[in-house]
Coordinates of C-alpha atoms (C1' of nucleotides) in Angstrom, one line a residue:
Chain A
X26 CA 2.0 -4.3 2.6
X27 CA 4.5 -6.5 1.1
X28 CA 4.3 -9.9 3.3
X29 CA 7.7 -10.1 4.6
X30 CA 8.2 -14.3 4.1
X31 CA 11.2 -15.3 6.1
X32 CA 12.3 -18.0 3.6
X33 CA 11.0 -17.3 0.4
X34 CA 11.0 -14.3 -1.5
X35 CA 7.9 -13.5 -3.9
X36 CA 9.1 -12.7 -7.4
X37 CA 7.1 -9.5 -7.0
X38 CA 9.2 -8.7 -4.2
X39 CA 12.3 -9.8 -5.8
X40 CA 11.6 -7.0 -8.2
X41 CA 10.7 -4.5 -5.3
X42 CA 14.1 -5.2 -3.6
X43 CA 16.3 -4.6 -6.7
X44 CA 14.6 -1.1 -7.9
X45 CA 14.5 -0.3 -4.6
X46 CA 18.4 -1.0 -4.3
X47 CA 19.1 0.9 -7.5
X48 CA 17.1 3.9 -6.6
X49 CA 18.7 4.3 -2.9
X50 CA 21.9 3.3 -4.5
X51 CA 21.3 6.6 -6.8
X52 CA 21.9 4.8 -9.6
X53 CA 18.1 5.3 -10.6
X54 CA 17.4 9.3 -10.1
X55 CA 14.4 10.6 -9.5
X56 CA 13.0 11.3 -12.1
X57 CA 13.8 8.4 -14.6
X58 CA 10.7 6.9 -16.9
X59 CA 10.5 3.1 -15.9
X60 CA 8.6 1.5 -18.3
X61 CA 6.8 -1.4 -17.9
X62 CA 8.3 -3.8 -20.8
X63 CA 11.4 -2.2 -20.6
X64 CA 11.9 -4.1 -17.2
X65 CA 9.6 -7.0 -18.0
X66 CA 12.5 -8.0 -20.4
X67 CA 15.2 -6.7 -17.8
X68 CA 13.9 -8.9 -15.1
X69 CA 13.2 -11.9 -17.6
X70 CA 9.3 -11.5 -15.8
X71 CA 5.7 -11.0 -17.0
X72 CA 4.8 -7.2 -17.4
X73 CA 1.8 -8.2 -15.4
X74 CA 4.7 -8.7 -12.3
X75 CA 6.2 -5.7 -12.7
X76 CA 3.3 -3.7 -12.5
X77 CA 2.2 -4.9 -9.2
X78 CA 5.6 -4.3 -8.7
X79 CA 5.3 -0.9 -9.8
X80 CA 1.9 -0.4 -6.8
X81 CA 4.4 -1.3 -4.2
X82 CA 6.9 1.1 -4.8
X83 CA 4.2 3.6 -5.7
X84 CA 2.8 2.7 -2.4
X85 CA 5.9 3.0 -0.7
X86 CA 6.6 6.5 -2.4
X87 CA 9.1 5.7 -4.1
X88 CA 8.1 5.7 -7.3
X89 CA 4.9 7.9 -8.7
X90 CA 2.8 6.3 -11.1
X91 CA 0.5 8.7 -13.7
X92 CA -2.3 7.0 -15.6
X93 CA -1.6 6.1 -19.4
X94 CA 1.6 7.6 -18.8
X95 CA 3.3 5.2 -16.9
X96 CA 5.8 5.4 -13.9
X97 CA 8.7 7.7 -12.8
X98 CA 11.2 7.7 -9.8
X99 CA 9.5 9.8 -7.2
X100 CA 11.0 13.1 -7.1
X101 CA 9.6 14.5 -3.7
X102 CA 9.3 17.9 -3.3
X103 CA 11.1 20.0 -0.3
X104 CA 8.0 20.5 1.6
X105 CA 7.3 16.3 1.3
X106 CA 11.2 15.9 2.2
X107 CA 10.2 17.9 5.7
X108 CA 6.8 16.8 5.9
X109 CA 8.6 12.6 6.2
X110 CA 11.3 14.0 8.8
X111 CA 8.4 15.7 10.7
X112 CA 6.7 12.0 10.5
X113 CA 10.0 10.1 11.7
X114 CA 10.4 12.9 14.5
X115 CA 6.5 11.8 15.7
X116 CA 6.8 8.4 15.5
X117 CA 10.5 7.8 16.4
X118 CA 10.4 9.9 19.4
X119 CA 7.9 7.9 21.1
X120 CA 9.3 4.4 20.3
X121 CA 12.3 5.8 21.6
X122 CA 10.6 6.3 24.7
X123 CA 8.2 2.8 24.7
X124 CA 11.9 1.7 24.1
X125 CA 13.4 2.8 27.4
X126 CA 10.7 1.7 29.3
X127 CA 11.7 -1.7 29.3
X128 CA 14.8 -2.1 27.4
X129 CA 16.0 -5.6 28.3
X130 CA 19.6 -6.2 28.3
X131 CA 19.2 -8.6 24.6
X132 CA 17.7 -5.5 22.9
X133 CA 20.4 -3.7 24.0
X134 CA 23.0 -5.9 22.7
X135 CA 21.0 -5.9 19.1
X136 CA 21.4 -2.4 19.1
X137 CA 25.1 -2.5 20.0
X138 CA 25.9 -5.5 17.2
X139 CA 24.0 -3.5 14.7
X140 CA 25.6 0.0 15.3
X141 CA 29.5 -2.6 15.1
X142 CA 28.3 -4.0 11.7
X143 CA 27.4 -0.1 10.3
X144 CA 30.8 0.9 11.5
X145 CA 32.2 -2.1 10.0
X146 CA 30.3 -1.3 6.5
X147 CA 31.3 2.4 6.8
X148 CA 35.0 1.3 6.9
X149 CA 34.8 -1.1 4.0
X150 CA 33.2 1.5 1.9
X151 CA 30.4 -0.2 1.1
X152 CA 28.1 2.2 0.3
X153 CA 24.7 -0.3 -0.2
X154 CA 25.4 -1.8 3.0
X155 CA 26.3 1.5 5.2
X156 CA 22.8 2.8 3.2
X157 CA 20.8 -0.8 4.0
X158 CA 22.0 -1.0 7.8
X159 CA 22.0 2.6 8.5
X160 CA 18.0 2.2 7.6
X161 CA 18.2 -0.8 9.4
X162 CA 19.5 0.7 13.0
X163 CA 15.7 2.6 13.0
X164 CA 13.8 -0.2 11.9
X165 CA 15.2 -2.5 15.0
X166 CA 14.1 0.3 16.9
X167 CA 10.8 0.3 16.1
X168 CA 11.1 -3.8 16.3
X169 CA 12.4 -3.7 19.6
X170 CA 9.8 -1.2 21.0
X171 CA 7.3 -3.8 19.9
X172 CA 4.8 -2.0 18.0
X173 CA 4.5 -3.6 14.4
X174 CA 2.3 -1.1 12.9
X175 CA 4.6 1.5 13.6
X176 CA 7.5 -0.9 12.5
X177 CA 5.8 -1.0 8.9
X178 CA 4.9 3.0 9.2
X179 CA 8.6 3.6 9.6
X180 CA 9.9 1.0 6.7
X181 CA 7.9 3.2 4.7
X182 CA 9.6 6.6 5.8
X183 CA 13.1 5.4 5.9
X184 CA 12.6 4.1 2.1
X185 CA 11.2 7.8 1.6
X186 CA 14.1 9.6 3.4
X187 CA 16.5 7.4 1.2
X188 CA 15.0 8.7 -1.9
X189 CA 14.8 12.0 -0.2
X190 CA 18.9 11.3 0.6
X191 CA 19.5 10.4 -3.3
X192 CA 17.5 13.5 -4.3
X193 CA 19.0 16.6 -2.0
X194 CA 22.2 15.3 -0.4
X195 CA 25.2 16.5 -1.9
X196 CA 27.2 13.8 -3.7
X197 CA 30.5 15.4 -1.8
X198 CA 28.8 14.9 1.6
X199 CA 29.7 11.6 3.7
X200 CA 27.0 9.6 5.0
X201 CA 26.0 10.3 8.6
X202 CA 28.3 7.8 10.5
X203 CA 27.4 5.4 13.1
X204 CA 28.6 7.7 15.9
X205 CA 25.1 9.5 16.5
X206 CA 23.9 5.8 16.3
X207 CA 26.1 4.7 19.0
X208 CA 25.4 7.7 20.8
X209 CA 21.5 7.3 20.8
X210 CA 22.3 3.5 22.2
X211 CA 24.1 4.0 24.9
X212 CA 21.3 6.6 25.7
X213 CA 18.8 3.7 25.8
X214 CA 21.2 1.3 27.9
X215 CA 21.0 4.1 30.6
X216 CA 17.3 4.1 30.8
X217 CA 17.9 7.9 30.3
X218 CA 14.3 8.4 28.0
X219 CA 14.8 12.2 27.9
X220 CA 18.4 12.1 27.0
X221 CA 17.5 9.6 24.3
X222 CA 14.4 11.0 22.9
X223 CA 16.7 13.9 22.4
X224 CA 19.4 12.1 20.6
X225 CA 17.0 11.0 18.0
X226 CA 15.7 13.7 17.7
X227 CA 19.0 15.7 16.9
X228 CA 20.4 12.7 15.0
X229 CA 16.9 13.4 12.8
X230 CA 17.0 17.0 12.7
X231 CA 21.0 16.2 11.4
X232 CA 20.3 14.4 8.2
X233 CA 17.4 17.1 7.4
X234 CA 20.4 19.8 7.7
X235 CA 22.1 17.9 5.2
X236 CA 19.6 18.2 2.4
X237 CA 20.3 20.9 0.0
X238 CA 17.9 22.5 -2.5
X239 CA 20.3 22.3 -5.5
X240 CA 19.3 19.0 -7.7
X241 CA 21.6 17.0 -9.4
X242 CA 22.4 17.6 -12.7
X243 CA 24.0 14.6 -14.5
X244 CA 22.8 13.2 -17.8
X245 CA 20.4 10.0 -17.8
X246 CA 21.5 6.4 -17.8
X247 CA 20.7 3.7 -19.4
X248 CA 18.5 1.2 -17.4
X249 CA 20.0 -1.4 -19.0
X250 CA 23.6 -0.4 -17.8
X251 CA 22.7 0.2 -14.6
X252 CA 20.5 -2.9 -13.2
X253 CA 23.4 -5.3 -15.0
Chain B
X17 CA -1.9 4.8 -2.6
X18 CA -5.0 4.9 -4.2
X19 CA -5.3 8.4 -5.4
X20 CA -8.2 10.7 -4.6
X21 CA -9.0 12.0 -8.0
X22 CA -11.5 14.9 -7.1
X23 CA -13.8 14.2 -9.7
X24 CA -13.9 10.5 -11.4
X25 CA -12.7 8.0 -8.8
X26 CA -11.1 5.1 -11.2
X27 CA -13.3 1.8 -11.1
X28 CA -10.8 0.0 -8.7
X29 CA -11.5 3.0 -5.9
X30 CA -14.9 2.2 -6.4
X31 CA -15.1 -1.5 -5.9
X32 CA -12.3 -0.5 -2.9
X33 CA -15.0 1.7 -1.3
X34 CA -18.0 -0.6 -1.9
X35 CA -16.1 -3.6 0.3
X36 CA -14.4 -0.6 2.5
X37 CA -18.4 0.0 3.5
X38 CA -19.3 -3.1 4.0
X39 CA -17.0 -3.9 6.2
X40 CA -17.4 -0.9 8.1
X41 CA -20.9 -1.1 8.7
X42 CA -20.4 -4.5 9.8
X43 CA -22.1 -6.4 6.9
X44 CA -19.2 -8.5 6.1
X45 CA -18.2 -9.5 8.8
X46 CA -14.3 -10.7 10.0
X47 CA -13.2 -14.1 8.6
X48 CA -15.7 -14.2 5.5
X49 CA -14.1 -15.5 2.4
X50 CA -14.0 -13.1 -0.8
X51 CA -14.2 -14.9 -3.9
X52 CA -12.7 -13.0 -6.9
X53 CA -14.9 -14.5 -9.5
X54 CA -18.4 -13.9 -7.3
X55 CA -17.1 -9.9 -6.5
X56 CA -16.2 -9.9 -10.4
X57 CA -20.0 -10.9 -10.9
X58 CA -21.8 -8.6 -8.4
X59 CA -19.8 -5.7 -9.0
X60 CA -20.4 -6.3 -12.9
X61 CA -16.2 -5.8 -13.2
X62 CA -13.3 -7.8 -15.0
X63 CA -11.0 -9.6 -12.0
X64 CA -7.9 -8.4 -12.4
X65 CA -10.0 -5.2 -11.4
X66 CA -11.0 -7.3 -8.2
X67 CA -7.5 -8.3 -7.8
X68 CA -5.8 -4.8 -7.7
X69 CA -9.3 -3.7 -5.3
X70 CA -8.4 -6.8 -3.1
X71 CA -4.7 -5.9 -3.2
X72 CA -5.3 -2.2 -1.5
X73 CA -7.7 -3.5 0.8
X74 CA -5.0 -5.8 2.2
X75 CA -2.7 -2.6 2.0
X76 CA -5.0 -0.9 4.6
X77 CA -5.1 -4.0 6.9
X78 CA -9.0 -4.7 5.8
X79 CA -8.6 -7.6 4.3
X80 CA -6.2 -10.9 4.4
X81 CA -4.2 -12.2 1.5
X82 CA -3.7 -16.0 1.6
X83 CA -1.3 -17.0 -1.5
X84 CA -3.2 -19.9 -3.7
X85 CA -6.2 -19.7 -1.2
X86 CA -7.8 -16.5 -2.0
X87 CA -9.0 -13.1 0.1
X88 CA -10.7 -12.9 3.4
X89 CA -11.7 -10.2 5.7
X90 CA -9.3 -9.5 8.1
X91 CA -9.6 -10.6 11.4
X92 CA -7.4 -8.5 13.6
X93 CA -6.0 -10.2 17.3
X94 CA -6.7 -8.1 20.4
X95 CA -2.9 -7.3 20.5
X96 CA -3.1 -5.8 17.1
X97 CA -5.8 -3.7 18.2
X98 CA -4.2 -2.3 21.0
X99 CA -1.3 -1.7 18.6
X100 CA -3.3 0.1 16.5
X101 CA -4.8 2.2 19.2
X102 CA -1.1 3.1 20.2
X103 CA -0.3 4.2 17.1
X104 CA -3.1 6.0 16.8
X105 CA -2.4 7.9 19.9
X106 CA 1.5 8.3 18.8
X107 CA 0.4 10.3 15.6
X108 CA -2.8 11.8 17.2
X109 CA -1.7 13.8 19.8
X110 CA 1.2 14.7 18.1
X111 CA -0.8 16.1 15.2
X112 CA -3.4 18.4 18.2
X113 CA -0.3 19.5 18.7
X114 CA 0.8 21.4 15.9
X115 CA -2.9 22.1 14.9
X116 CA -3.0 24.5 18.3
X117 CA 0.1 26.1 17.6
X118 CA -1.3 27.2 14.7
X119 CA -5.4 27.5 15.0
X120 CA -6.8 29.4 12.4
X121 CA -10.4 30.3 12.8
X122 CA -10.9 29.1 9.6
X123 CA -10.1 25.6 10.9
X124 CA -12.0 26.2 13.8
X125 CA -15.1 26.8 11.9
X126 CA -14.1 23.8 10.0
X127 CA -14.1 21.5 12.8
X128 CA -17.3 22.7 14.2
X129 CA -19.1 22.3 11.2
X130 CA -17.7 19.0 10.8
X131 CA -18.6 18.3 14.4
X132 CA -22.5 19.5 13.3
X133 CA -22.8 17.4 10.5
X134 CA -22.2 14.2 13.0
X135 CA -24.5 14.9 15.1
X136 CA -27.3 15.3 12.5
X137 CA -26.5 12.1 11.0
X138 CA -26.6 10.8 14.7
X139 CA -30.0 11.8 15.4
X140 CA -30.9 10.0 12.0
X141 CA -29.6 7.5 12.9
X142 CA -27.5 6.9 10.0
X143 CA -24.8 4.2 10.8
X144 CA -23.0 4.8 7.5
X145 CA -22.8 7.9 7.4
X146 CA -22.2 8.3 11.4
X147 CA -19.4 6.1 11.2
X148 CA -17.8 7.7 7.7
X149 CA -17.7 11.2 9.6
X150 CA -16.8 9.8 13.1
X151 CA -13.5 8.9 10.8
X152 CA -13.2 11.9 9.0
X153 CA -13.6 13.9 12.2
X154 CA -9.7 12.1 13.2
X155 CA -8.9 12.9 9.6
X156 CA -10.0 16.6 9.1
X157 CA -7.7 17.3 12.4
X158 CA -5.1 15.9 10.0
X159 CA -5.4 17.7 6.9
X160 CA -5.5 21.3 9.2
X161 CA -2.4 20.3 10.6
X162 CA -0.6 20.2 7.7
X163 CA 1.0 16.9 7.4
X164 CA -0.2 14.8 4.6
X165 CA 2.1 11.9 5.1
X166 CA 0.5 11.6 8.6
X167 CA -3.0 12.2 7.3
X168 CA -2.4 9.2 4.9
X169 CA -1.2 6.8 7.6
X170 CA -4.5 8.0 10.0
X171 CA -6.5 7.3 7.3
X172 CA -5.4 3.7 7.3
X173 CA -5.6 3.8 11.0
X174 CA -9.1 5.0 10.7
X175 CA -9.6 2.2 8.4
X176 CA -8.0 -0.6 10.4
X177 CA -9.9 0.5 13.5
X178 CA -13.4 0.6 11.7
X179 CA -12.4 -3.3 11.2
X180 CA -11.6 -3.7 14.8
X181 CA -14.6 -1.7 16.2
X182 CA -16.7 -3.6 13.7
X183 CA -15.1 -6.7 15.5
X184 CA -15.1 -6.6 19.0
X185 CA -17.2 -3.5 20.0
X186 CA -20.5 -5.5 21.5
X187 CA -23.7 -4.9 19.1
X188 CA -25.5 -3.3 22.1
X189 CA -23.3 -0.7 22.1
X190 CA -23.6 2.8 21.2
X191 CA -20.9 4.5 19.0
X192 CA -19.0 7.4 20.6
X193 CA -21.4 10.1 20.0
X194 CA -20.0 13.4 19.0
X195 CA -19.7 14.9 22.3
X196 CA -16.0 14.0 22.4
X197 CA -15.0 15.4 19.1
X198 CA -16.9 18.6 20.6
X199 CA -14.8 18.5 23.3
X200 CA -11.7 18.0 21.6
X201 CA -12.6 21.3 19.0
X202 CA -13.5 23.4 22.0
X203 CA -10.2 23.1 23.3
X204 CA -8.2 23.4 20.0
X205 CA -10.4 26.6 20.5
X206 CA -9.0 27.8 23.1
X207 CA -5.5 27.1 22.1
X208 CA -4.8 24.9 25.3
X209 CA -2.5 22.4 23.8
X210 CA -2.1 20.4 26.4
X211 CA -5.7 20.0 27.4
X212 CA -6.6 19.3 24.1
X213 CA -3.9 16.6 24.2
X214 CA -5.4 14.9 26.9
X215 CA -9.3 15.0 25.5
X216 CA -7.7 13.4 22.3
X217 CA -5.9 10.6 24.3
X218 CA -8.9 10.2 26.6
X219 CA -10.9 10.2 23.9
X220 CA -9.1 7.5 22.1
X221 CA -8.3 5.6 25.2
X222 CA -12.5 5.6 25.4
X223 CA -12.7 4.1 22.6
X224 CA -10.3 1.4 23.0
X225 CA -12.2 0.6 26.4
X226 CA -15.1 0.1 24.9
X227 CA -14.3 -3.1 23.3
X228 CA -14.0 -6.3 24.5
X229 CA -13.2 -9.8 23.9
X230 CA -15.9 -12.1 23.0
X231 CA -16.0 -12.2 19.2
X232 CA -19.5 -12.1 17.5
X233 CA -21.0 -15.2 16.6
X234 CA -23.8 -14.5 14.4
X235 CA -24.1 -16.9 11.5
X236 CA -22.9 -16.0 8.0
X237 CA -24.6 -14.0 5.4
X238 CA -24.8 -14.1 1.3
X239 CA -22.6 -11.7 -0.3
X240 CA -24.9 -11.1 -3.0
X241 CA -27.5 -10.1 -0.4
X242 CA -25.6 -7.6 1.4
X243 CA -23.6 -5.8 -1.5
X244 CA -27.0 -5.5 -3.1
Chain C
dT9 C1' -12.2 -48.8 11.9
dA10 C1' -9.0 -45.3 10.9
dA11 C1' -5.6 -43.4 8.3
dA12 C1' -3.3 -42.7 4.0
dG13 C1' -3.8 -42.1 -1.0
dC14 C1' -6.2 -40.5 -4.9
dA15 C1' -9.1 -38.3 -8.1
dG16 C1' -12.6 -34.4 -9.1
dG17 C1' -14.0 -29.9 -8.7
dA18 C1' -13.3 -25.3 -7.6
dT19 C1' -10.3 -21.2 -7.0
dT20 C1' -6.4 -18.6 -7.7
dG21 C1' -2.2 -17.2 -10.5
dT22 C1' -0.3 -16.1 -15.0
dT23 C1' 0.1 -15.2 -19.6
dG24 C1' -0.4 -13.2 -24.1
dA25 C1' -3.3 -10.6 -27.1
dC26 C1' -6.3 -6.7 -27.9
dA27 C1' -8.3 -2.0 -26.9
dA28 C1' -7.8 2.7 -25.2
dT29 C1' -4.8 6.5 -24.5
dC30 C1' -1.1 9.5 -24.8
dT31 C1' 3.2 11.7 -27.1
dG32 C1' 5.4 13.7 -30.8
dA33 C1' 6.1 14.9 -35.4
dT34 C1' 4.2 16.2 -39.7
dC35 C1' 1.3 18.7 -42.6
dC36 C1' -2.0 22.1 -43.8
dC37 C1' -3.8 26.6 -43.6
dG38 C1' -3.9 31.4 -42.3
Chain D
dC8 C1' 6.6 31.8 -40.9
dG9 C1' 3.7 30.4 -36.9
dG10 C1' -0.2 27.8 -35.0
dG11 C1' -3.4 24.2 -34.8
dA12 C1' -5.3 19.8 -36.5
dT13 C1' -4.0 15.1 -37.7
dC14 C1' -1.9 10.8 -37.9
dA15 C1' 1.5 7.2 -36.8
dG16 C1' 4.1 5.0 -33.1
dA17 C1' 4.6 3.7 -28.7
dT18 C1' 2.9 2.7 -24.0
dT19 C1' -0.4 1.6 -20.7
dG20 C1' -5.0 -0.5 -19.3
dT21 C1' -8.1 -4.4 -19.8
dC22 C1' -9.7 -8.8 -20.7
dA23 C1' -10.5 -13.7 -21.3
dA24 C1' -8.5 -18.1 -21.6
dC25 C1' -5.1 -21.4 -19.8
dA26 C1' -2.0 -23.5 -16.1
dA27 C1' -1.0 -24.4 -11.3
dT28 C1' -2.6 -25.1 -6.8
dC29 C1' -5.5 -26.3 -3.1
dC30 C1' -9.6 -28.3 -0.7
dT31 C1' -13.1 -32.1 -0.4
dG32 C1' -14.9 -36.4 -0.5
dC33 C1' -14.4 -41.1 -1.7
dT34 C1' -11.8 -45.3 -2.0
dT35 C1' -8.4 -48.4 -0.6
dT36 C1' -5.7 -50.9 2.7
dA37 C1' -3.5 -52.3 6.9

DNA sequence: TAAAGCAGGATTGTTGACAATCTGATCCCG
DNA sequence: CGGGATCAGATTGTCAACAATCCTGCTTTA
């Protein structure tokens, strides 16, 4: 896994972060052909860079990588797209419960600052943020329950179940809010671990409801254009 | 991911599952230092080839990346461990689960037979091959239950816990014969979910037991010796 | 004497060029 | 006119040499 370096970013992951901003963005559909020199000269980097580059994302699911062909934006299929919620639902549900088992009063507050900075996001429009943050509120989840491993297992499926949002989400639909955020906090702060377990759970079983199986159908891009 | 290619595994699976042995089968042991250049020689391979093999072990926790100071085995703390082991049981249980709810004999047989083939190479007395299929017991219950994101996060648990087995499970010791796994199948079998939850848990929680604290403190061996 | 400074050697990180492979279009033949 | 072989172009995979970095042991100096 990608070391995450407090101070300094690698350039590999400098590289990770921006494709993986343009792809949960939706500005890189699944789909797309990324080719290797094509962003070696985009990035101003060694093609040797971007193709360990390339593994992580691959590794991440994000992208999918074919010998001698090259690499493509993931384009998970419906059954993978239920198959990652079915993970989250596992894995969510019982840091959710590790949670409430000893919640301290500073977690708590973490979670309640967090969910004020999505709403905060959501209001300014701010769709990269909202999509960053709203990822984010699971992740200090997992952080707070304390078990790392699980913590990089489930930076792994939300980076899936934003490709998964890009790929089957309606472009009408809004973004799930912070409300059943809020709502899954102030299960935790009353020590309530069925009540919460079941707020994730429906909050989950939400964004799957979302999906549809219609696929976008807007011409390509340029990579150029999009990743300035 | 590396990806399983039925037929031809590419040359950096195989160097990946050369090391992946030796570690397993305790002959390198935690903290030893691999040197691209000398794996590059033994293995008879370029080192970028070494590189990308190094770069997935670290993926799957077996091996540390220091920047500028090269690769060594992992060496995992007791609190990762017991992380490990909680994720383990997280995803385990979860996944007897769903395998009861819907047993095919087929599967059943399955597991038996895998369950056969353990004890056979137990009696041999084949350590690679007991501790390969004491894995893929874990991972077989995987695959029938029909999540392959899960199965691919068990099998870097499997991985990972090989390491820490390898690490602080006393040399005296005897590995987990297959009675467990027996026990496990038997009731799958009978479709009792939550008795086969429990044998899974206690069988994992067994496991976990079994280890203890005092690290190994045999001297260190030649890497051209062991990796023949 | 001990600690800081300084080469020397070894190891990793990076680059650019070369080889292998695939795609797509053209050309030939039935 | 259609189908298959063939060749050019483009793209990925691999390699070997070079640059940057780090450890080790020695020397110097207070």
């Amino acid at each position: 896994m990608l070391k995450s370096k407090s101070n300094a970013p690698s350039p590999t992951e400098a590289i990770y972060e921006r494709l993986w901003d343009a792809i949960a963005e939706r500005n890189l559909r699944p789909g797309t052909r990324l080719k290797e020199e094509q962003l070696a000269e985009i990035f101003a980097v060694s093609r040797a860079r971007v193709r360990s580059a390339l593994a992580a994302l691959e590794r991440d699911g994000l992208v999918r990588l074919v010998p001698n062909r090259g690499a493509f934006v993931a384009e998970p299929t419906i059954r993978e797209a239920r198959d990652i919620f079915f993970a989250r639902a596992t894995i969510e549900s019982k840091l959710v419960e590790r949670l409430c088992a000893h919640a301290s009063t500073g977690a708590i507050n973490r979670l309640k600052a967090h969910v004020a900075e999505e709403r905060a996001a959501a209001e300014r429009c701010d769709r990269a943020a909202a999509v960053r943050l709203s990822g984010g509120f699971h992740l200090l989840i997992a952080e707070l329950a304390g078990s790392p491993y699980l913590f990089e297992v489930l930076r792994d499926l939300v980076s899936r179940t934003s490709l998964i949002t890009a790929m089957y989400q309606p472009r009408g639909e809004k973004d799930c809010g912070p409300d059943e955020h809020e709502d899954i906090v102030s299960k935790i702060a009353c020590g309530d671990v069925e009540a919460a377990k079941l707020a994730m759970d429906h909050h989950l079983d939400h964004i799957e409801r979302q999906l549809n199986l219609a696929q976008s159908d807007e011409g390509p891009r340029h990579l150029r254009e999009i990743l300035s």
